[in-house]
Short mmCIF file of C-alpha atoms in Angstrom, two decimals:
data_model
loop_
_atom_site.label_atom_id
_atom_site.label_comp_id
_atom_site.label_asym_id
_atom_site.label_seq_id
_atom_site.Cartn_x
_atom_site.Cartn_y
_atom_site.Cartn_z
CA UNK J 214 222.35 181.12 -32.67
CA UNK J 215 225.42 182.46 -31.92
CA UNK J 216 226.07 186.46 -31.90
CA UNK J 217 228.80 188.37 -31.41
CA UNK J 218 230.15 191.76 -31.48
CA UNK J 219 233.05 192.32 -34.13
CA UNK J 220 235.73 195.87 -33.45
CA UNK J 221 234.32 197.23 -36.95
CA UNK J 222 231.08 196.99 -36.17
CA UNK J 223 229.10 200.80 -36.03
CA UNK J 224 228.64 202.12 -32.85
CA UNK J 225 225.13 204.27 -32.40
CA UNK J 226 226.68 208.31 -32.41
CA UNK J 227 223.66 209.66 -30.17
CA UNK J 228 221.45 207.54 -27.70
CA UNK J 229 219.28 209.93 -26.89
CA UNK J 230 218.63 211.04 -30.76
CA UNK J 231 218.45 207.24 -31.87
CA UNK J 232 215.62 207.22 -28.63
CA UNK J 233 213.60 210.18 -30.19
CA UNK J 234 213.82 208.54 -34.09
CA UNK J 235 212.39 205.28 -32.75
CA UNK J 236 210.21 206.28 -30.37
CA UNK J 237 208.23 208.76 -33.18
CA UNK J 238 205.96 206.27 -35.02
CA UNK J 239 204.79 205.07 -30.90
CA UNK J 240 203.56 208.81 -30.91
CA UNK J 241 200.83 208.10 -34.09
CA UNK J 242 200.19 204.93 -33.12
CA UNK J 243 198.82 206.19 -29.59
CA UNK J 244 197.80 209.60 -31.08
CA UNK J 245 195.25 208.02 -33.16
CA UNK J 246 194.29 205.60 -30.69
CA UNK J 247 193.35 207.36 -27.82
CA UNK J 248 191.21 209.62 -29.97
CA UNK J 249 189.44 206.61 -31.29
CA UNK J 250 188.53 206.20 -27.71
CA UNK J 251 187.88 209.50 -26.63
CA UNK J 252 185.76 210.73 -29.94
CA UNK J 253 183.97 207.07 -29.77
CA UNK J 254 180.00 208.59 -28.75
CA UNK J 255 180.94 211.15 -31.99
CA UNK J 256 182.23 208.28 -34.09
CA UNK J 257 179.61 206.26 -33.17
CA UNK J 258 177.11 208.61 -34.55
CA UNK J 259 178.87 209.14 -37.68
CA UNK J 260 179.49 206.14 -39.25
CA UNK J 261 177.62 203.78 -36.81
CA UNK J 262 174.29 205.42 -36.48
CA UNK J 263 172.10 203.36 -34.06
CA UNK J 264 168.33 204.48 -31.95
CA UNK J 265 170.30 202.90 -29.14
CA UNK J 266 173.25 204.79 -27.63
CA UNK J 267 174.84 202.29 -26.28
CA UNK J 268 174.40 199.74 -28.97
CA UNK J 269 176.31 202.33 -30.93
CA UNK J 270 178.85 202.64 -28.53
CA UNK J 271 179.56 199.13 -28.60
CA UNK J 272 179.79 198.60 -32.33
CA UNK J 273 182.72 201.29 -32.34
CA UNK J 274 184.14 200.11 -29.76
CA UNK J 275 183.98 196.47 -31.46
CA UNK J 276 185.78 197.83 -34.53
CA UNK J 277 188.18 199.01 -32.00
CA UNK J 278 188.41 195.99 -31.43
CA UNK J 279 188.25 194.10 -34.48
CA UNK J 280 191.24 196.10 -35.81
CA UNK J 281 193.58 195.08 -32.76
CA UNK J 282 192.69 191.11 -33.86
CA UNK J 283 194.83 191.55 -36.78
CA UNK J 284 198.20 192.86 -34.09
CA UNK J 285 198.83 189.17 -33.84
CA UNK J 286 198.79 188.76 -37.40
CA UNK J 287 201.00 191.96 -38.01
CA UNK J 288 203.63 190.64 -35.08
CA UNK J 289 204.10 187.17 -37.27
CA UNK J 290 204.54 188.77 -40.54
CA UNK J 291 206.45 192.40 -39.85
CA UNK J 292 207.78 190.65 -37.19
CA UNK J 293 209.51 188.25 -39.41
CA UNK J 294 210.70 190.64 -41.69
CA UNK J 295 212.57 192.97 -39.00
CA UNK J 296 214.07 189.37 -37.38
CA UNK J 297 215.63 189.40 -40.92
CA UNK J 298 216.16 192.64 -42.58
CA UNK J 299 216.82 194.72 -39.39
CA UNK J 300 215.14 197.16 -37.05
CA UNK J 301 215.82 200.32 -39.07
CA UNK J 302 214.08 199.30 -42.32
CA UNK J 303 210.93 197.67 -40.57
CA UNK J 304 210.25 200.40 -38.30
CA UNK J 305 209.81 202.41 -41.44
CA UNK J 306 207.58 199.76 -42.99
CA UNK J 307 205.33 199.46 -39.76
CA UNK J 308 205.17 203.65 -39.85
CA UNK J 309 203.95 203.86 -43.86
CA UNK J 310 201.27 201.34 -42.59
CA UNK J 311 200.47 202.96 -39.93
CA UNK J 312 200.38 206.34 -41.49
CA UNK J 313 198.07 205.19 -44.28
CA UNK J 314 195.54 203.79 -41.64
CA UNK J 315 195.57 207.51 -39.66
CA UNK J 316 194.58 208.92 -43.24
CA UNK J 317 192.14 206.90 -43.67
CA UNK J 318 189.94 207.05 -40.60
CA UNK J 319 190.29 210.90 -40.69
CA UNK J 320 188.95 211.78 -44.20
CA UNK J 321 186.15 208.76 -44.69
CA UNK J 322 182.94 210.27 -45.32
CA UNK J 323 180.02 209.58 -42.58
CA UNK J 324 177.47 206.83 -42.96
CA UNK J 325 174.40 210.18 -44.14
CA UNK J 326 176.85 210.32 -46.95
CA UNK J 327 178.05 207.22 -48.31
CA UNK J 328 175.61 204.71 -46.62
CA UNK J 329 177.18 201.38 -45.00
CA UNK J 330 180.65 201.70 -46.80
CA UNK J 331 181.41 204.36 -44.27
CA UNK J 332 182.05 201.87 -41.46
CA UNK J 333 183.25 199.15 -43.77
CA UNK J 334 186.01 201.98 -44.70
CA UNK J 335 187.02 203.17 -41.02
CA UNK J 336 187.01 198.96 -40.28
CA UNK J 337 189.57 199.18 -42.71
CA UNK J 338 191.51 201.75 -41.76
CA UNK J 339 191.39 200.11 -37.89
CA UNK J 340 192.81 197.04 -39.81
CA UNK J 341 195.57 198.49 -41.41
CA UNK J 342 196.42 200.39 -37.50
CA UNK J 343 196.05 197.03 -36.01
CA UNK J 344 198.63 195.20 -38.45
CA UNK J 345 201.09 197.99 -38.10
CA UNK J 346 200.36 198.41 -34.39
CA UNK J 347 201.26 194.48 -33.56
CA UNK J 348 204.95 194.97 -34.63
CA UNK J 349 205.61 198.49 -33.94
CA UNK J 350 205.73 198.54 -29.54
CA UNK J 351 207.54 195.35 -30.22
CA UNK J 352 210.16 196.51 -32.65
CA UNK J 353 210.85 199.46 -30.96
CA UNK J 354 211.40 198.27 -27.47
CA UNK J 355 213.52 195.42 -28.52
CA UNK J 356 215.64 198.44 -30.86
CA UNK J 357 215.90 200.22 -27.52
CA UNK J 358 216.78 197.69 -25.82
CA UNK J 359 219.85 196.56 -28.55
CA UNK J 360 220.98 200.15 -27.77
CA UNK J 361 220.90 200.42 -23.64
CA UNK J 362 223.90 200.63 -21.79
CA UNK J 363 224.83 197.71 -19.70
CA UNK J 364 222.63 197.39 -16.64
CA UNK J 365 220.36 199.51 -17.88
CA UNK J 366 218.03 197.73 -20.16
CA UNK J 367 214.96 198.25 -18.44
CA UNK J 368 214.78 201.74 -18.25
CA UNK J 369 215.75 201.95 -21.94
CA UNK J 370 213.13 200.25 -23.26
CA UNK J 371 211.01 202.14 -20.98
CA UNK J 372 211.10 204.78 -23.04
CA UNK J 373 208.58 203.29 -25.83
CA UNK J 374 205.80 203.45 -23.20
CA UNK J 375 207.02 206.87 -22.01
CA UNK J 376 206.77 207.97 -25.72
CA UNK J 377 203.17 206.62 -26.05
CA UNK J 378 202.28 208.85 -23.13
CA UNK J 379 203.48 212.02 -25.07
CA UNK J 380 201.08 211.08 -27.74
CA UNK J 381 198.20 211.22 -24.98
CA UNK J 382 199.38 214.50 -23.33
CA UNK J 383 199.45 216.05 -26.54
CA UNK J 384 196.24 214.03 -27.79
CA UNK J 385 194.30 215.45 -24.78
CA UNK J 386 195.19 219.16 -24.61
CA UNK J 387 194.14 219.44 -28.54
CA UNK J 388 190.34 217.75 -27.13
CA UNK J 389 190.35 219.84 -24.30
CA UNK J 390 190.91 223.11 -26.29
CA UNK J 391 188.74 222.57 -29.10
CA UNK J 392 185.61 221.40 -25.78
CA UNK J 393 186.87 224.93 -24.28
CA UNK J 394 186.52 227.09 -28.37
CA UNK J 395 183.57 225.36 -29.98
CA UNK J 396 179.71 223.47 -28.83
CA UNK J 397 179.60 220.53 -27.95
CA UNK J 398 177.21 219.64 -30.47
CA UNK J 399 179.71 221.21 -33.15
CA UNK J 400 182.49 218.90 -31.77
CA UNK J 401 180.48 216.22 -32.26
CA UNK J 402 179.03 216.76 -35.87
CA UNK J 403 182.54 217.22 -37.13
CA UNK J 404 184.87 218.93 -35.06
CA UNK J 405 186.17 215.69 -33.78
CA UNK J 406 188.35 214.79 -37.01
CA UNK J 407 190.30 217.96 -36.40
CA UNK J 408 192.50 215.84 -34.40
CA UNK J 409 192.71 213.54 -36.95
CA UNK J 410 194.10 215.82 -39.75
CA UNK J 411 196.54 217.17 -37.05
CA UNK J 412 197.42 213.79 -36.96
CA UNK J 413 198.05 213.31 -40.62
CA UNK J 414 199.80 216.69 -40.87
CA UNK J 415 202.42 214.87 -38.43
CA UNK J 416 202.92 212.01 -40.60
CA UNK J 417 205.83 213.91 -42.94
CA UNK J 418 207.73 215.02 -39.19
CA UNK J 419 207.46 211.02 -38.18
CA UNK J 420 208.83 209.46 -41.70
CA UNK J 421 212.04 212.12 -41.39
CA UNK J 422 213.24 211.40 -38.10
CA UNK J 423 212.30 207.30 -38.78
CA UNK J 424 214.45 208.00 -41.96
CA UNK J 425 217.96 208.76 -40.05
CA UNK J 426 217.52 205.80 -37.84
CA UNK J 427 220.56 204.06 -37.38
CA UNK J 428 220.41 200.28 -37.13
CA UNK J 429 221.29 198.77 -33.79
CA UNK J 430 225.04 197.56 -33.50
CA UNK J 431 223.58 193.82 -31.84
CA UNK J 432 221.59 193.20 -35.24
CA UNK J 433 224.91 194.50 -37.55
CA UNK J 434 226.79 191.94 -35.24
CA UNK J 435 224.74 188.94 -35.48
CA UNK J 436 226.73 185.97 -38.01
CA UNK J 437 223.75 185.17 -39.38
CA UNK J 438 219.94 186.91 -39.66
CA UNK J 439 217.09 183.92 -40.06
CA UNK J 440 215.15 183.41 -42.61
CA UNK J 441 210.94 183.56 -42.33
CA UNK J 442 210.41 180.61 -41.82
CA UNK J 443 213.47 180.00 -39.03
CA UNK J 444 211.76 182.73 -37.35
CA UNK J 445 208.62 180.85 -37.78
CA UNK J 446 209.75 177.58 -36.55
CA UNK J 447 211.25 179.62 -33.47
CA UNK J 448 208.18 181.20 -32.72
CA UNK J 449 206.12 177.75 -32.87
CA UNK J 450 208.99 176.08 -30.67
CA UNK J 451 208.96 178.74 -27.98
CA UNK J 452 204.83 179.31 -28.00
CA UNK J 453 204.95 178.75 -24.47
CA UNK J 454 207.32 181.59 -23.28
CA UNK J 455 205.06 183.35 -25.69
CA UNK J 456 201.67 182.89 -24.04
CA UNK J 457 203.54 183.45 -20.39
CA UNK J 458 204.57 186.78 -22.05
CA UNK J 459 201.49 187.83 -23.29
CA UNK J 460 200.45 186.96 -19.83
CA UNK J 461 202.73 189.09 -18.17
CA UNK J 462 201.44 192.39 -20.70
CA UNK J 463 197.77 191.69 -20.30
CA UNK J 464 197.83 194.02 -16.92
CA UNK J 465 199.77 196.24 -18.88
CA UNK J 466 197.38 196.74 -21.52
CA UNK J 467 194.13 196.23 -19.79
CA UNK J 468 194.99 199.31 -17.27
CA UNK J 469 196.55 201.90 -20.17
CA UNK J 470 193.56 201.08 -21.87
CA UNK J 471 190.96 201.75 -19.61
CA UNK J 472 192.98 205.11 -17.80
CA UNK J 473 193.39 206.68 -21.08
CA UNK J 474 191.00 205.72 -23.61
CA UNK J 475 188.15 204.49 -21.83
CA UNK J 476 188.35 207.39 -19.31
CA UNK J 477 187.26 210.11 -21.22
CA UNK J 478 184.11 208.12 -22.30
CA UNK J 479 183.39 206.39 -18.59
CA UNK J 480 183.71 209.85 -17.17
CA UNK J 481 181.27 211.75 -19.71
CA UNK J 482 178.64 208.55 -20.22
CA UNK J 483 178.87 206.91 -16.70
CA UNK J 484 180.17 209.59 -13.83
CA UNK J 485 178.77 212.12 -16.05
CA UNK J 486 181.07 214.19 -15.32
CA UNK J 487 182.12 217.38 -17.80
CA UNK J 488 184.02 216.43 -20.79
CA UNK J 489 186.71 218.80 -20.04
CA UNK J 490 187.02 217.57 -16.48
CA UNK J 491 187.43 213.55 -17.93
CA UNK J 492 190.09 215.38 -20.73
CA UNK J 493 191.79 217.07 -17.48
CA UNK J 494 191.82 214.08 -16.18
CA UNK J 495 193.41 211.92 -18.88
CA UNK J 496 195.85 214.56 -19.52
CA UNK J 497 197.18 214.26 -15.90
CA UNK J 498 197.50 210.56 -16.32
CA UNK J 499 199.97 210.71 -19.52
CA UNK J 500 202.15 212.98 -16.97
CA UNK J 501 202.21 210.74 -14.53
CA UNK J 502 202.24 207.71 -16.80
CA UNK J 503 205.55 209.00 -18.07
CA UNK J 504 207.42 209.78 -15.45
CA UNK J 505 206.52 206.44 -13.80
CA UNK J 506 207.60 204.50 -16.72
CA UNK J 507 211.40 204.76 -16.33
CA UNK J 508 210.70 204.62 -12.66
CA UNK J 509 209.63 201.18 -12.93
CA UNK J 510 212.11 200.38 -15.57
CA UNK J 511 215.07 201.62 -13.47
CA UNK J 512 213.71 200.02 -10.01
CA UNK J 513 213.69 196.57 -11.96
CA UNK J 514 217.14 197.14 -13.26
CA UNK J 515 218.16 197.76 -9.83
CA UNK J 516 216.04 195.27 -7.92
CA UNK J 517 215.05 192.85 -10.56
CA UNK J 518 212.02 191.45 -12.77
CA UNK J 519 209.90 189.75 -10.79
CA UNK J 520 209.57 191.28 -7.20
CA UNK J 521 207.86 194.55 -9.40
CA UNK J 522 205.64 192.67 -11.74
CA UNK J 523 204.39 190.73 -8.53
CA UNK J 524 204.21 193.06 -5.94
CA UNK J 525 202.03 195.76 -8.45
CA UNK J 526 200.19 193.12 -9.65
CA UNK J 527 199.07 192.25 -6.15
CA UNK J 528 198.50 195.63 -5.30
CA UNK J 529 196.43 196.11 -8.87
CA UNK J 530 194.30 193.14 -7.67
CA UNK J 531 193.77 193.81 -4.10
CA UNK J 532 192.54 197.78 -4.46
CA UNK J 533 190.75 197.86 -8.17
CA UNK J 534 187.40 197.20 -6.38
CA UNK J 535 187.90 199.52 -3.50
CA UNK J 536 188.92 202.54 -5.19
CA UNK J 537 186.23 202.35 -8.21
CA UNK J 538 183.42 201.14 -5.84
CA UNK J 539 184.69 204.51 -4.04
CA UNK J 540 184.61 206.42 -7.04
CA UNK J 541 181.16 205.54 -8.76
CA UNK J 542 179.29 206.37 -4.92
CA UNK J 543 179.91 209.70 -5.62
CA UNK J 544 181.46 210.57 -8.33
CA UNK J 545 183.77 213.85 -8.55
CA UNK J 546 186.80 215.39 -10.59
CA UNK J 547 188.58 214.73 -7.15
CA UNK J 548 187.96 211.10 -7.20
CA UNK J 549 188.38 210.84 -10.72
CA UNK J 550 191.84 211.90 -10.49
CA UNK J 551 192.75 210.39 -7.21
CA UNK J 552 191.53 206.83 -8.18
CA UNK J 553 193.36 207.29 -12.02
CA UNK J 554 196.40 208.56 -10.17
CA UNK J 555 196.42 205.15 -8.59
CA UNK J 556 196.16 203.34 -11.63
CA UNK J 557 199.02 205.18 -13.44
CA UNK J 558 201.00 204.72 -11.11
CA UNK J 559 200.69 200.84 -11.41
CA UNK J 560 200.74 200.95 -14.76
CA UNK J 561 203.40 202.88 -15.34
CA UNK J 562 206.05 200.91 -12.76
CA UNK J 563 204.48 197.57 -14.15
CA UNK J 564 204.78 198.97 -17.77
CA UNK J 565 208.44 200.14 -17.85
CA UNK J 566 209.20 196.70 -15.98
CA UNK J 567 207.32 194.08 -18.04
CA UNK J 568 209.07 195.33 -21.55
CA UNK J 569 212.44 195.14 -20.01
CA UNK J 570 211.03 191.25 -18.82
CA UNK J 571 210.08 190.60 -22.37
CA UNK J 572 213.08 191.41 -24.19
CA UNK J 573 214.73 189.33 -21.99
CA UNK J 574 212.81 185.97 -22.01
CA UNK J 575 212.27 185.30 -25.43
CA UNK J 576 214.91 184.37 -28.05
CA UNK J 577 217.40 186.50 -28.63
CA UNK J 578 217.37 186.05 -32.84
CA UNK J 579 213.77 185.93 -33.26
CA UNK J 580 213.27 189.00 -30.48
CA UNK J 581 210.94 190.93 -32.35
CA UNK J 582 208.91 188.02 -33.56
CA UNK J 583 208.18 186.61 -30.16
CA UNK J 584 208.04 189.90 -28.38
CA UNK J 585 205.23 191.32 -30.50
CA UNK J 586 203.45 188.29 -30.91
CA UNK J 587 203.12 188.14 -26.92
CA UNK J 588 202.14 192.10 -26.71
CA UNK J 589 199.94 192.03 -29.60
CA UNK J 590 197.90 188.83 -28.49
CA UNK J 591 197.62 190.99 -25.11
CA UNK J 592 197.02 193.77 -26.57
CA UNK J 593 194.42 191.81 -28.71
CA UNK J 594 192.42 189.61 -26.68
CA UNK J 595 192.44 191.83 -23.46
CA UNK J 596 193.76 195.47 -23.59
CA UNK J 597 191.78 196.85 -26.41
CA UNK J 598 188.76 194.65 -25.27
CA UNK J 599 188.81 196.86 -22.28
CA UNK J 600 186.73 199.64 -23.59
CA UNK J 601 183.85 197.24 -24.63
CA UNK J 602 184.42 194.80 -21.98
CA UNK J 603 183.90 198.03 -19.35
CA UNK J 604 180.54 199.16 -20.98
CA UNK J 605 179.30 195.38 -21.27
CA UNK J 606 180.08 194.82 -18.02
CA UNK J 607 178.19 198.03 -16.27
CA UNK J 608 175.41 197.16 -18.80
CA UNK J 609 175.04 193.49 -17.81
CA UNK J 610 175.12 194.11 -13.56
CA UNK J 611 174.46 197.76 -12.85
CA UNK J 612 177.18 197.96 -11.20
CA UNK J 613 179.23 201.31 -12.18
CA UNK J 614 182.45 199.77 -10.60
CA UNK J 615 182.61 196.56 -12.40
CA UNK J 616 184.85 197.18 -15.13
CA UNK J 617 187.20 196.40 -11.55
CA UNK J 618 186.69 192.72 -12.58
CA UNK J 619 188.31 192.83 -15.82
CA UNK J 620 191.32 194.73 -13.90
CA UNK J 621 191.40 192.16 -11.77
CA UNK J 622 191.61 189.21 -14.10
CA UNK J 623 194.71 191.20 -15.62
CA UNK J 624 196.11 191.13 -12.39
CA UNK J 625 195.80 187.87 -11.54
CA UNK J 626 197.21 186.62 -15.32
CA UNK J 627 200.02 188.96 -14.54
CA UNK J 628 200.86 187.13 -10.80
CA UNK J 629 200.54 183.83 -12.56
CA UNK J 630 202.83 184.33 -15.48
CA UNK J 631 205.55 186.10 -13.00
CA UNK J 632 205.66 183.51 -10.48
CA UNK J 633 206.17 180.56 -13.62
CA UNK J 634 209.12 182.85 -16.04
CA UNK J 635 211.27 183.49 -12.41
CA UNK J 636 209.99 180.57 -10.67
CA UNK J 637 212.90 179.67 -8.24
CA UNK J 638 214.77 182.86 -8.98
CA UNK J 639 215.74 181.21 -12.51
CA UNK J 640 214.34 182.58 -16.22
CA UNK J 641 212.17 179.74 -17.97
CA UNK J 642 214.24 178.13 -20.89
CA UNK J 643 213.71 179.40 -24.69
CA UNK J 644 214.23 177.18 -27.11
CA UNK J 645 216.95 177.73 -30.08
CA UNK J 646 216.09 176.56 -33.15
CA UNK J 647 218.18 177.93 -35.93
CA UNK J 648 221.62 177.05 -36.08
CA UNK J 649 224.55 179.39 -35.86
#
């Protein structure tokens, strides 16, 4: 399809503004996540009560779960409709989603109150997140990349992980002030939606700065937007750079996932360590975790794709053993942070890397399809599983480090994946189906 830039075409007026408006609904999205994760024990007792803790535990974290099955679905469908309306207009769609989800899950009465349509209701809710979620990372790195300045395209698009990271920060210091002002059992009874409603209170903030996003110049320029079904067709004819993609993002999303929202609950329930020490914790990983996103992102636009994504991959593989076999011996906030340092520090070079590698390798008309489709099946089948697959995992073998396994397989799906998009220092083909 053939796109080109025409002299009347709108230029963006403020980069760093246009970075801030998209990067906004990334903020909920995360917000609400990582307190899904870190509340889990208290959501678990609310609306899935069980005589076995962890049996609990694992039903919330399956409707964590469950509602990141449908960020696949919500790639192919929203993803369609940005492909062919534009960026501006879907990344408000994916927010109203999104928002309606957060609202949800924060004012749904407990299970003592409304019997079993209490977790059919915050099932829901994860639904809705989960359809918004699958085209919202996607559409907004491929509207920061349409916006970068030449060269630069990595550490652009860096900046949607780098926003997600605020969400934590921010996420984290409201948990580890309301552990320092109320009990622990107060927290826990109801104290934990507090987040929540500061969450919805945000909503308004989000939908005004979404509102007075410009649309990128690249989509104004294109000769011709496909239809849903091109985009369709596209996605079908291209499902293998797809699959490479999504294996490319699963060590992406299996390490965010397990040093931010499994943390919390693998410090308090397996270190047993204070809550405020695993909320310290966390919150020094979203620092870090931001600061090495553009890191990575600039490194690769300097250096290139592939040498990054390999050589943090390897490292990822070769030390995730070592340093959580270290940790669980005897466990400490020293350790803690030390060994989470570690992982931030690949996930943050690898992050801000691999979305600059898949804007690039898939289609250029059908980016936000293909892009989200590969994150959100990641995201899907392996990042969100994290949390569950951790606690199965030290359930099944005793062993306290042997949610290292699952890092591990990310790894080595990562190394893979690399070595076959840049294999001979040439990008794997896409396939163009719609005609210019």
């Amino acid at each position: 399809m053939s796109q080109t830039t025409t002299q009347g075409t709108p230029q963006i007026k403020s980069r760093i503004g246009a970075i801030l408006r998209a990067t906004s609904g990334n903020f909920l999205e995360q917000f609400d996540f990582f307190l899904f994760g870190f509340y889990a024990s208290a959501i678990a007792k609310a609306f899935f009560p069980s005589e076995n803790e962890t049996a609990a535990l694992l039903n919330t974290f399956g409707v964590f779960w469950l509602g990141a099955l449908m960020r696949p679905v919500g790639a192919i469908v929203l993803g369609a409709y940005i492909d062919r309306i534009g960026r501006r207009q879907g990344l408000i769609v994916t927010l109203t989603i999104m928002a309606f989800g957060t609202v949800v899950i924060a004012f749904c009465p407990s299970y003592a109150t409304i019997g079993v349509a209490a977790p059919v209701i915050v099932l829901l809710g994860r639904l809705l997140q989960g359809f918004s979620a699958g085209v919202e990372l996607g559409g907004v790195s491929v509207y920061l990349a349409e916006i970068s300045t030449p060269g630069n395209r990595g550490f652009y698009t860096s900046f949607q992980s780098s926003s997600q990271q605020v969400a934590i920060f921010v996420a984290a210091i409201i948990g580890f002030v309301l552990s320092e002002s109320m009990p622990a059992e107060t927290v826990a009874a109801w104290g934990w939606r507090i987040p929540f409603f500061i969450g919805c209170l945000i909503i308004p903030v989000i939908f005004f700065l979404r509102r007075t996003l410009e649309e990128t110049p690249e989509f104004l320029a294109m000769k011709k937007h496909p239809t849903a079904s091109e985009v369709f067709a596209s996605a079908i004819a291209n499902w293998r750079i797809v699959i490479l993609g999504m294996m490319i993002a699963v060590l992406t999303t299996t390490t965010f996932y397990f040093i931010t929202v499994y943390t919390p609950t693998f410090g308090k329930t397996v270190l047993k360590l204070s809550a405020q020490d695993a909320l310290l914790v966390t919150l020094l990983v979203a620092v870090t975790n931001f600061i090495w996103n553009p890191v990575g992102g600039a490194v690769s636009d300097r250096i290139g794709r592939k040498p990054v994504l390999v050589t943090i991959a390897g490292l990822s593989f070769l030390t995730a053993y070592p340093a959580l076999h270290w940790l669980v011996s005897d466990p400490s906030f020293g350790k803690l942070l030390a060994v989470q340092m570690m992982f931030s520090f690949y996930f943050g070079t690898y992050s801000g890397t691999m979305l600059g590698a898949l804007v690039e390798i898939v289609p250029k008309h059908v980016r936000t399809t293909c892009f989200s489709l590969a994150f959100a099946l990641a995201a899907a089948l392996f990042g969100t599983f994290t949390p569950f697959a951790s606690t199965w995992l030290i359930q099944q073998t005793g062993d306290k480090a042997s949610p290292c396994y699952w890092l591990m397989f990310g790894a080595t799906l990562g190394i893979i994946a690399a070595l076959t998009v840049y294999r001979g220092g040439k990008t794997i083909a896409v396939q163009d189906t719609v005609a210019a």
